[in-house]
């Protein structure tokens, strides 16, 4: 059923119209939205069977609204609404979600104080500019501050590195609970969907999908809402339930019958943009695609739905891995059978960015090596910080040499190859933080920016380009410098950085730390067009961090990266050749 989807569209448009102070229309759209939401009949079926006339028989739906619904069902968008959204100030939709801030107040704030976005509003509240405004006052200002805090808490996107372990845990807890006690339901098919399955760097809410026979769906929902980690039950139904966990994360669970499992998995994995394109393809072929299945348009006969593979295949497409489903050209590529063969975690032969307790790492050199060997790696690079990194206990030259000695000793006791490396600061002037005679002794040199983040774009770009032109540098580490939710990327001209990296045969890191994920997917896509090779590394600060690789792999896959693009999939001998070459 696409009722909820259609209803949400009208709610959104009503909000925008309200902000623009159009008098009657917001109410009309909201009423229609309510009717559609609570109709109990599939609006798409009504339209398919009875056409526009069927739609206008829904109370609250007049001729023009019916036209909008028809257009949306057919194309996934309404031209008029798209134009309207284009006109509305971009921050308006978000502002409207702040409790206590109606359209009238918003208009006043915009006119009197130029407030158009949430951050405008926050600044104005911080400067106590609202309380002087007629009709606002101190109390309103305080209430709005509280409402903003609440809004931000419930809408904060969470890092992939936090969401993924939570989803894994909830899924196994739910399976266990369904199996024992009185329910005795075997959840053999259960999986996380949504942005999490696409391995996006941040996650709005966790979506989980399970398959169950009709009679068992309610039992599954009962188990779900009674899990010990659940704090609040927002909604409990037979097909969908929503809860908030004690630590604040929102989870949606959907339960579907076997014949719809693949269609639901496809639909709820998204992205929305990918789904819209896919639905258009279905329509062109005379089919109808929904979260229930793929159907022949005329007869309504189901032709696919139990598996995703079957759906893509029936639509004439190669199977598209979830990480690619962002409507960034993957559907065209799938139609031509020209999708990339994405890198997999098992392709990796080593980790090239690892800290020990020589600098700011928690574990010893030996522990890190042991753990890397246990992971089955062929090689590991030890890359502690360079001497200028005082806070991170960067290594003075003497200490670095002591580490080399220990590495030489340990090398005899371990199978795994140990590369002597360093994460060397790129100083403000673009020079590296050790003299050449030290750099040339290292097997692998990462270059990182850890200071002077506020340089203007031109200077930052020159600084990085100069480092890339340094013959001793091998890899540009965490190239954008961002910390998710904490620090913006620094200003830099990536075209020039990528050009310089390509021209000098330098590698670029895909850093797997959940707080970094740097480069991100979009920049990876861009960098790849320059013919650059990458390394995917964990930047481990403890032995358990070595498992962060799955997040970096996710970003690489979202960036269409194949095994051959990534040097730490190469055997040791080939890697050494590449590292030698970057120094020529
Ligand atoms: P998030 O939670 O903001 O990180 O992003 P998603 O992609 O997980 O989005 P969510 O949780 O709102 O919905 C899960 C999936 O359900 C989404 O990826 C695609 C599908 N979906 C949701 N709403 C719509 C819609 O209006 N149209 C279409 N075609 N698909 C939708
Ligand atoms: Ca989601
Ligand atoms: Ca969701
Ligand atoms: Zn590091």
Coordinates of C-alpha atoms in Angstrom, one line a residue, residues 26-566:
X26 CA -3.1 23.6 3.6
X27 CA -6.3 22.5 5.3
X28 CA -7.6 20.9 2.2
X29 CA -4.3 18.9 1.7
X30 CA -4.2 17.9 5.3
X31 CA -7.7 16.6 5.2
X32 CA -7.1 14.6 2.0
X33 CA -3.9 13.2 3.6
X34 CA -5.8 12.1 6.7
X35 CA -8.5 10.4 4.6
X36 CA -6.0 8.6 2.4
X37 CA -3.9 7.5 5.4
X38 CA -6.9 5.9 7.1
X39 CA -8.7 4.7 4.1
X40 CA -8.0 1.0 4.7
X41 CA -8.0 0.3 1.0
X42 CA -5.0 0.5 -1.3
X43 CA -5.1 3.8 -3.1
X44 CA -3.1 2.4 -6.0
X45 CA -5.6 -0.4 -6.5
X46 CA -8.4 2.0 -6.5
X47 CA -6.7 4.1 -9.1
X48 CA -5.8 1.0 -11.2
X49 CA -9.4 -0.3 -11.2
X50 CA -11.5 2.8 -11.2
X51 CA -9.2 5.6 -12.5
X52 CA -9.6 9.2 -11.4
X53 CA -13.3 8.7 -10.7
X54 CA -12.4 6.2 -8.0
X55 CA -10.1 8.7 -6.4
X56 CA -12.6 11.5 -6.3
X57 CA -15.0 9.2 -4.5
X58 CA -12.6 9.4 -1.5
X59 CA -14.0 12.0 0.9
X60 CA -11.8 15.1 0.8
X61 CA -10.3 14.3 -2.6
X62 CA -11.4 16.7 -5.3
X63 CA -10.5 16.8 -9.0
X64 CA -7.2 18.5 -8.7
X65 CA -6.0 16.5 -5.7
X66 CA -7.0 13.3 -7.6
X67 CA -4.9 14.5 -10.5
X68 CA -1.9 15.0 -8.2
X69 CA -2.4 11.5 -6.7
X70 CA -2.6 10.0 -10.2
X71 CA 0.6 11.8 -11.3
X72 CA 2.4 10.7 -8.2
X73 CA 1.4 7.1 -8.5
X74 CA 2.5 7.1 -12.1
X75 CA 5.8 9.0 -11.9
X76 CA 6.7 9.1 -8.2
X77 CA 6.5 12.9 -8.2
X78 CA 4.2 15.8 -8.7
X79 CA 5.6 18.5 -10.9
X80 CA 3.7 21.3 -9.2
X81 CA 4.9 20.2 -5.8
X82 CA 8.5 20.0 -6.9
X83 CA 8.3 23.6 -8.0
X84 CA 6.7 24.6 -4.7
X85 CA 9.5 22.9 -2.8
X86 CA 12.0 24.7 -4.9
X87 CA 10.4 28.0 -3.8
X88 CA 10.2 27.2 -0.1
X89 CA 13.2 28.2 1.9
X90 CA 15.1 25.0 2.5
X91 CA 15.2 25.3 6.2
X92 CA 11.4 25.7 6.5
X93 CA 10.5 22.0 6.6
X94 CA 12.9 21.4 9.5
X95 CA 11.7 24.5 11.4
X96 CA 8.2 23.3 11.1
X97 CA 9.0 20.2 13.1
X98 CA 9.9 22.3 16.2
X99 CA 7.1 22.0 18.6
X100 CA 5.5 25.4 19.4
X101 CA 6.6 26.9 16.1
X102 CA 3.6 27.3 13.8
X103 CA 3.6 28.9 10.4
X104 CA 2.6 32.3 11.7
X105 CA 5.4 32.5 14.2
X106 CA 7.8 31.3 11.5
X107 CA 6.7 34.0 9.1
X108 CA 7.2 36.6 11.8
X109 CA 10.7 35.3 12.7
X110 CA 11.6 35.4 9.0
X111 CA 10.4 38.9 8.5
X112 CA 11.6 40.5 11.7
X113 CA 14.9 38.6 12.3
X114 CA 15.7 36.9 8.9
X115 CA 15.4 33.5 10.5
X116 CA 15.1 30.8 7.8
X117 CA 16.9 27.8 9.1
X118 CA 17.2 25.9 12.4
X119 CA 20.7 27.2 12.9
X120 CA 19.5 30.8 12.4
X121 CA 16.9 30.1 15.1
X122 CA 19.5 28.6 17.4
X123 CA 21.7 31.6 17.0
X124 CA 18.9 34.0 17.6
X125 CA 17.9 32.2 20.8
X126 CA 21.5 32.1 22.0
X127 CA 21.7 35.9 21.5
X128 CA 18.3 36.4 23.3
X129 CA 16.9 38.2 20.2
X130 CA 13.5 36.4 20.4
X131 CA 12.4 37.7 23.7
X132 CA 12.3 41.3 22.5
X133 CA 10.0 40.3 19.7
X134 CA 6.3 41.2 20.1
X135 CA 4.3 38.1 20.9
X136 CA 7.3 36.0 21.9
X137 CA 8.8 36.8 25.3
X138 CA 11.2 35.1 27.6
X139 CA 9.1 32.0 28.2
X140 CA 8.5 31.3 24.5
X141 CA 12.2 31.6 23.9
X142 CA 13.0 29.1 26.6
X143 CA 10.3 26.7 25.4
X144 CA 11.6 26.9 21.9
X145 CA 15.1 26.2 23.1
X146 CA 13.8 23.0 24.9
X147 CA 11.8 22.0 21.8
X148 CA 14.9 22.3 19.6
X149 CA 16.9 20.2 22.0
X150 CA 14.2 17.5 21.9
X151 CA 14.0 17.7 18.1
X152 CA 17.7 17.3 17.7
X153 CA 17.9 14.4 20.1
X154 CA 15.3 12.4 18.3
X155 CA 16.5 13.4 14.9
X156 CA 20.2 13.1 15.3
X157 CA 21.5 10.6 12.7
X158 CA 23.6 8.0 14.3
X159 CA 27.0 6.7 13.1
X160 CA 27.0 3.5 11.1
X161 CA 29.5 2.2 13.6
X162 CA 27.0 2.5 16.3
X163 CA 23.9 1.4 14.5
X164 CA 25.2 -1.7 13.0
X165 CA 26.2 -3.5 16.2
X166 CA 22.8 -2.5 17.7
X167 CA 20.9 -3.9 14.8
X168 CA 22.9 -7.2 15.0
X169 CA 22.2 -7.4 18.7
X170 CA 18.4 -6.7 18.4
X171 CA 18.1 -9.2 15.6
X172 CA 19.7 -12.0 17.5
X173 CA 17.8 -11.1 20.7
X174 CA 14.5 -11.1 18.7
X175 CA 15.3 -14.5 17.1
X176 CA 16.1 -16.0 20.5
X177 CA 12.9 -14.6 22.1
X178 CA 10.7 -15.8 19.3
X179 CA 12.2 -19.2 19.4
X180 CA 11.9 -20.0 23.1
X181 CA 9.2 -19.0 25.6
X182 CA 5.7 -19.7 24.4
X183 CA 5.9 -18.4 20.8
X184 CA 8.1 -21.1 19.2
X185 CA 8.5 -19.1 16.0
X186 CA 11.5 -19.7 13.9
X187 CA 12.6 -16.4 12.4
X188 CA 14.8 -17.9 9.7
X189 CA 14.6 -14.8 7.5
X190 CA 15.3 -11.6 9.3
X191 CA 17.6 -8.8 8.1
X192 CA 18.3 -5.1 8.6
X193 CA 17.2 -3.0 5.6
X194 CA 17.1 0.8 4.9
X195 CA 20.1 3.0 5.0
X196 CA 21.8 0.5 7.3
X197 CA 21.8 -2.2 4.7
X198 CA 23.1 0.3 2.2
X199 CA 25.9 1.0 4.7
X200 CA 25.4 4.7 4.6
X201 CA 27.8 6.6 6.9
X202 CA 25.0 7.8 9.2
X203 CA 21.6 6.2 9.9
X204 CA 18.3 8.0 10.6
X205 CA 16.6 5.0 12.1
X206 CA 17.2 1.2 12.0
X207 CA 14.8 -0.8 9.8
X208 CA 14.4 -4.5 10.3
X209 CA 12.4 -6.9 8.1
X210 CA 11.3 -10.4 9.0
X211 CA 9.4 -13.1 7.2
X212 CA 6.6 -14.9 9.0
X213 CA 3.5 -16.8 8.0
X214 CA 0.2 -14.9 8.5
X215 CA -0.7 -16.5 11.9
X216 CA 2.7 -15.8 13.3
X217 CA 3.2 -12.1 12.6
X218 CA 1.5 -10.9 15.8
X219 CA 3.6 -13.2 17.9
X220 CA 6.7 -11.8 16.4
X221 CA 5.6 -8.2 17.1
X222 CA 4.8 -9.2 20.7
X223 CA 8.3 -10.5 21.1
X224 CA 9.7 -7.4 19.5
X225 CA 8.0 -4.8 21.7
X226 CA 8.8 -6.7 24.8
X227 CA 12.5 -6.9 24.2
X228 CA 14.4 -5.7 27.4
X229 CA 16.2 -2.9 25.4
X230 CA 12.9 -1.3 24.3
X231 CA 12.0 1.9 26.1
X232 CA 9.0 3.2 24.3
X233 CA 6.6 1.6 21.9
X234 CA 5.5 4.2 19.4
X235 CA 3.3 1.9 17.3
X236 CA 2.4 -1.7 17.3
X237 CA 0.7 -3.4 14.4
X238 CA 0.7 -6.7 12.6
X239 CA 2.8 -5.5 9.7
X240 CA 4.8 -2.7 11.3
X241 CA 5.9 -1.8 14.8
X242 CA 8.1 1.1 15.9
X243 CA 10.0 1.4 19.1
X244 CA 12.7 3.5 20.7
X245 CA 15.5 1.8 22.5
X246 CA 16.7 2.8 26.0
X247 CA 19.8 4.4 24.5
X248 CA 17.6 6.5 22.2
X249 CA 17.8 4.7 18.8
X250 CA 14.5 4.3 16.8
X251 CA 13.8 0.9 15.2
X252 CA 11.0 -0.1 12.7
X253 CA 10.2 -3.7 12.4
X254 CA 8.2 -5.0 9.4
X255 CA 6.8 -8.5 9.1
X256 CA 5.8 -9.9 5.8
X257 CA 4.6 -13.2 4.3
X258 CA 7.1 -15.4 2.3
X259 CA 5.7 -14.4 -1.1
X260 CA 6.4 -10.8 -0.4
X261 CA 9.7 -11.1 1.4
X262 CA 11.9 -10.2 -1.6
X263 CA 9.7 -7.3 -2.7
X264 CA 9.6 -5.9 0.9
X265 CA 13.4 -6.3 1.2
X266 CA 13.9 -4.5 -2.0
X267 CA 11.4 -1.7 -1.1
X268 CA 12.6 -1.1 2.4
X269 CA 16.2 -1.2 1.5
X270 CA 15.7 1.9 -0.6
X271 CA 17.0 4.3 -1.3
X272 CA 13.7 6.1 -2.1
X273 CA 15.4 7.6 -5.2
X274 CA 16.5 4.2 -6.4
X275 CA 13.0 2.7 -5.8
X276 CA 11.3 5.5 -7.8
X277 CA 13.5 4.8 -10.8
X278 CA 12.9 1.1 -10.4
X279 CA 9.2 1.6 -10.3
X280 CA 9.3 3.6 -13.5
X281 CA 11.1 0.8 -15.2
X282 CA 8.4 -1.6 -14.0
X283 CA 5.7 0.7 -15.4
X284 CA 7.4 0.9 -18.8
X285 CA 7.4 -2.8 -19.0
X286 CA 3.7 -3.0 -18.2
X287 CA 4.3 -4.2 -14.6
X288 CA 3.4 -2.8 -11.2
X289 CA 6.1 -2.9 -8.4
X290 CA 5.2 -2.5 -4.8
X291 CA 6.5 -3.7 -1.4
X292 CA 4.2 -6.7 -1.9
X293 CA 5.6 -7.9 -5.2
X294 CA 5.9 -7.4 -8.9
X295 CA 2.7 -7.8 -10.8
X296 CA 1.4 -7.7 -14.3
X297 CA -0.4 -4.4 -14.7
X298 CA -3.4 -5.7 -16.6
X299 CA -4.3 -8.9 -14.8
X300 CA -2.7 -8.2 -11.4
X301 CA -1.0 -11.6 -11.5
X302 CA 2.1 -11.7 -9.3
X303 CA 5.3 -12.5 -11.4
X304 CA 8.0 -12.0 -8.7
X305 CA 8.3 -11.1 -5.1
X306 CA 9.8 -13.8 -2.9
X307 CA 13.4 -12.8 -3.6
X308 CA 15.2 -9.6 -4.6
X309 CA 17.2 -11.4 -7.3
X310 CA 14.0 -12.5 -9.0
X311 CA 12.7 -8.9 -9.0
X312 CA 15.8 -7.4 -10.6
X313 CA 16.0 -10.2 -13.1
X314 CA 12.3 -9.9 -14.1
X315 CA 12.9 -6.2 -14.7
X316 CA 15.7 -7.0 -17.0
X317 CA 18.4 -5.9 -14.6
X318 CA 21.5 -7.4 -13.1
X319 CA 21.3 -7.8 -9.3
X320 CA 22.3 -4.5 -7.8
X321 CA 24.1 -4.7 -4.4
X322 CA 22.4 -2.5 -1.7
X323 CA 25.4 -0.2 -1.4
X324 CA 24.9 1.0 -4.9
X325 CA 21.2 1.7 -4.6
X326 CA 21.4 5.5 -4.6
X327 CA 20.2 6.3 -8.1
X328 CA 23.7 7.3 -9.1
X329 CA 23.7 5.5 -12.4
X330 CA 23.5 1.9 -11.0
X331 CA 20.2 1.2 -12.8
X332 CA 21.6 2.1 -16.2
X333 CA 24.7 0.1 -15.5
X334 CA 22.6 -2.9 -14.4
X335 CA 20.6 -2.7 -17.6
X336 CA 23.8 -3.0 -19.6
X337 CA 25.2 -5.6 -17.3
X338 CA 28.0 -3.2 -16.6
X339 CA 28.0 -3.0 -12.8
X340 CA 31.3 -3.0 -11.0
X341 CA 32.3 -6.2 -9.3
X342 CA 32.5 -4.6 -5.8
X343 CA 35.4 -5.3 -3.4
X344 CA 34.7 -7.7 -0.5
X345 CA 36.2 -7.7 2.9
X346 CA 37.7 -11.1 2.3
X347 CA 39.7 -9.6 -0.6
X348 CA 41.9 -7.7 2.0
X349 CA 45.3 -9.0 2.8
X350 CA 46.4 -6.4 5.3
X351 CA 45.9 -3.2 7.2
X352 CA 48.2 -0.2 6.5
X353 CA 47.2 2.2 9.3
X354 CA 47.7 0.9 12.8
X355 CA 48.8 2.6 16.1
X356 CA 50.4 1.0 19.1
X357 CA 51.1 2.2 22.6
X358 CA 54.4 3.7 21.3
X359 CA 52.1 6.6 20.5
X360 CA 48.4 7.0 21.4
X361 CA 47.3 3.4 20.8
X362 CA 46.1 1.3 23.7
X363 CA 47.8 -2.0 22.9
X364 CA 51.3 -3.1 22.5
X365 CA 53.1 -3.7 19.2
X366 CA 53.1 -7.4 19.8
X367 CA 49.4 -7.5 20.6
X368 CA 48.5 -5.6 17.4
X369 CA 50.7 -7.9 15.3
X370 CA 49.2 -11.0 17.0
X371 CA 45.7 -9.9 16.3
X372 CA 46.4 -9.0 12.7
X373 CA 47.9 -12.4 12.2
X374 CA 44.9 -14.0 13.8
X375 CA 42.7 -12.2 11.3
X376 CA 44.6 -14.1 8.6
X377 CA 46.3 -11.0 7.1
X378 CA 49.5 -11.4 5.1
X379 CA 50.9 -8.0 6.2
X380 CA 50.4 -5.1 8.7
X381 CA 51.9 -1.6 8.7
X382 CA 52.7 -0.1 12.1
X383 CA 52.1 3.6 11.7
X384 CA 52.4 5.6 14.9
X385 CA 52.3 9.4 15.0
X386 CA 55.3 11.6 14.2
X387 CA 57.1 13.8 16.6
X388 CA 55.1 17.0 16.3
X389 CA 51.9 15.2 17.5
X390 CA 52.6 16.0 21.1
X391 CA 49.1 15.3 22.3
X392 CA 49.1 11.9 20.6
X393 CA 52.6 11.2 22.0
X394 CA 54.2 11.3 18.6
X395 CA 57.5 9.5 18.3
X396 CA 60.8 11.3 18.6
X397 CA 63.4 9.8 16.2
X398 CA 65.1 7.8 18.9
X399 CA 61.8 6.2 19.9
X400 CA 60.9 5.4 16.3
X401 CA 64.3 3.7 15.9
X402 CA 63.6 1.7 19.0
X403 CA 60.3 0.6 17.5
X404 CA 62.2 -0.6 14.3
X405 CA 64.4 -2.7 16.5
X406 CA 61.4 -4.3 18.2
X407 CA 59.8 -4.9 14.8
X408 CA 62.9 -6.6 13.5
X409 CA 62.8 -8.9 16.5
X410 CA 59.1 -9.7 16.3
X411 CA 59.4 -10.3 12.6
X412 CA 61.3 -13.4 13.3
X413 CA 58.6 -14.8 15.5
X414 CA 55.5 -14.1 13.3
X415 CA 54.4 -15.3 10.0
X416 CA 52.8 -12.0 9.1
X417 CA 55.0 -9.4 7.3
X418 CA 55.4 -6.2 9.4
X419 CA 55.9 -3.0 7.6
X420 CA 57.7 -0.2 9.3
X421 CA 55.6 2.8 8.9
X422 CA 54.6 6.2 10.3
X423 CA 51.6 8.5 10.2
X424 CA 53.6 11.6 9.5
X425 CA 52.1 15.1 10.1
X426 CA 51.9 17.3 7.0
X427 CA 53.2 20.5 8.6
X428 CA 51.6 23.9 8.0
X429 CA 54.1 24.7 5.3
X430 CA 53.5 21.3 3.5
X431 CA 56.7 19.7 4.7
X432 CA 56.6 16.3 6.4
X433 CA 57.4 15.9 10.1
X434 CA 60.6 13.8 9.8
X435 CA 63.8 14.5 7.9
X436 CA 64.4 12.7 4.6
X437 CA 67.0 10.3 6.1
X438 CA 64.3 8.9 8.4
X439 CA 61.5 8.9 5.8
X440 CA 63.5 7.0 3.4
X441 CA 64.1 4.2 5.9
X442 CA 60.3 3.7 6.3
X443 CA 58.4 1.0 4.3
X444 CA 55.3 3.1 4.3
X445 CA 54.7 6.8 5.0
X446 CA 51.1 8.1 5.6
X447 CA 50.7 11.8 5.5
X448 CA 48.0 13.4 7.6
X449 CA 46.8 16.9 8.6
X450 CA 46.3 17.1 12.4
X451 CA 46.7 20.8 12.9
X452 CA 46.0 24.1 11.2
X453 CA 42.6 22.9 10.1
X454 CA 41.3 26.5 9.5
X455 CA 43.6 27.4 6.6
X456 CA 41.9 29.0 3.7
X457 CA 41.1 26.6 0.8
X458 CA 44.0 27.8 -1.4
X459 CA 46.6 27.4 1.2
X460 CA 45.3 24.1 2.5
X461 CA 45.3 22.8 -1.1
X462 CA 48.8 23.9 -1.7
X463 CA 49.9 22.3 1.6
X464 CA 48.4 19.0 0.6
X465 CA 49.7 19.1 -3.0
X466 CA 53.2 19.8 -1.7
X467 CA 53.0 16.8 0.5
X468 CA 51.8 14.7 -2.5
X469 CA 54.8 15.9 -4.4
X470 CA 57.1 14.7 -1.7
X471 CA 58.8 11.6 -3.0
X472 CA 58.7 9.9 0.4
X473 CA 55.0 10.1 1.0
X474 CA 53.0 7.0 0.0
X475 CA 49.5 7.5 1.2
X476 CA 47.4 10.6 1.9
X477 CA 45.5 9.6 5.1
X478 CA 42.0 10.7 6.1
X479 CA 42.0 13.3 3.3
X480 CA 39.1 15.5 4.3
X481 CA 39.8 15.6 8.1
X482 CA 36.2 15.5 9.1
X483 CA 34.9 13.9 12.3
X484 CA 31.3 12.9 11.8
X485 CA 29.0 15.2 13.8
X486 CA 32.0 16.9 15.4
X487 CA 34.3 18.6 12.9
X488 CA 33.6 19.7 9.4
X489 CA 36.0 18.7 6.6
X490 CA 38.6 21.4 6.0
X491 CA 38.4 23.6 3.0
X492 CA 40.3 22.0 0.1
X493 CA 40.1 21.8 -3.7
X494 CA 39.8 18.1 -4.3
X495 CA 40.2 18.3 -8.0
X496 CA 43.7 19.6 -7.5
X497 CA 44.4 17.1 -4.7
X498 CA 43.3 14.2 -6.8
X499 CA 45.2 15.5 -9.8
X500 CA 48.4 15.7 -7.8
X501 CA 47.9 12.3 -6.2
X502 CA 47.4 10.7 -9.7
X503 CA 50.3 12.6 -11.2
X504 CA 52.7 11.4 -8.4
X505 CA 51.4 7.9 -8.1
X506 CA 50.2 8.4 -4.5
X507 CA 47.6 6.4 -2.8
X508 CA 44.6 7.7 -1.0
X509 CA 43.2 6.2 2.2
X510 CA 39.7 5.2 2.9
X511 CA 39.8 5.4 6.6
X512 CA 37.4 3.0 8.3
X513 CA 37.1 4.6 11.8
X514 CA 33.3 5.0 12.2
X515 CA 33.9 8.6 13.3
X516 CA 35.9 9.4 10.2
X517 CA 34.9 7.3 7.1
X518 CA 37.2 9.5 5.1
X519 CA 37.2 9.7 2.1
X520 CA 33.4 9.4 2.0
X521 CA 31.5 7.6 -0.8
X522 CA 31.0 10.6 -3.1
X523 CA 34.7 11.7 -3.0
X524 CA 35.7 8.1 -3.5
X525 CA 33.7 8.1 -6.7
X526 CA 35.4 11.3 -7.8
X527 CA 38.9 10.2 -6.9
X528 CA 38.4 7.0 -8.9
X529 CA 37.8 8.9 -12.1
X530 CA 41.4 10.2 -11.7
X531 CA 42.7 6.7 -11.8
X532 CA 43.8 6.8 -8.2
X533 CA 44.5 3.7 -6.2
X534 CA 43.3 3.4 -2.6
X535 CA 44.1 1.7 0.6
X536 CA 41.3 0.8 3.1
X537 CA 42.6 0.9 6.6
X538 CA 41.3 1.0 10.2
X539 CA 43.5 3.6 11.8
X540 CA 43.3 1.2 14.8
X541 CA 44.0 2.6 18.3
X542 CA 43.4 -0.8 19.9
X543 CA 43.3 -4.4 18.8
X544 CA 39.5 -4.5 18.7
X545 CA 39.6 -1.6 16.3
X546 CA 41.1 -3.9 13.7
X547 CA 37.5 -5.0 13.0
X548 CA 36.5 -1.5 11.8
X549 CA 37.4 -2.7 8.3
X550 CA 33.7 -3.6 7.6
X551 CA 32.8 0.1 7.7
X552 CA 35.6 1.2 5.3
X553 CA 34.6 -1.6 3.0
X554 CA 31.1 -0.3 3.0
X555 CA 32.1 3.2 2.0
X556 CA 34.4 1.8 -0.7
X557 CA 31.5 -0.3 -2.1
X558 CA 29.3 2.7 -2.0
X559 CA 32.0 4.4 -4.1
X560 CA 31.9 1.6 -6.7
X561 CA 35.3 0.4 -5.7
X562 CA 36.6 -3.0 -7.0
X563 CA 39.3 -5.2 -5.7
X564 CA 41.9 -4.0 -8.2
X565 CA 41.4 -0.4 -7.0
X566 CA 42.7 -1.2 -3.5

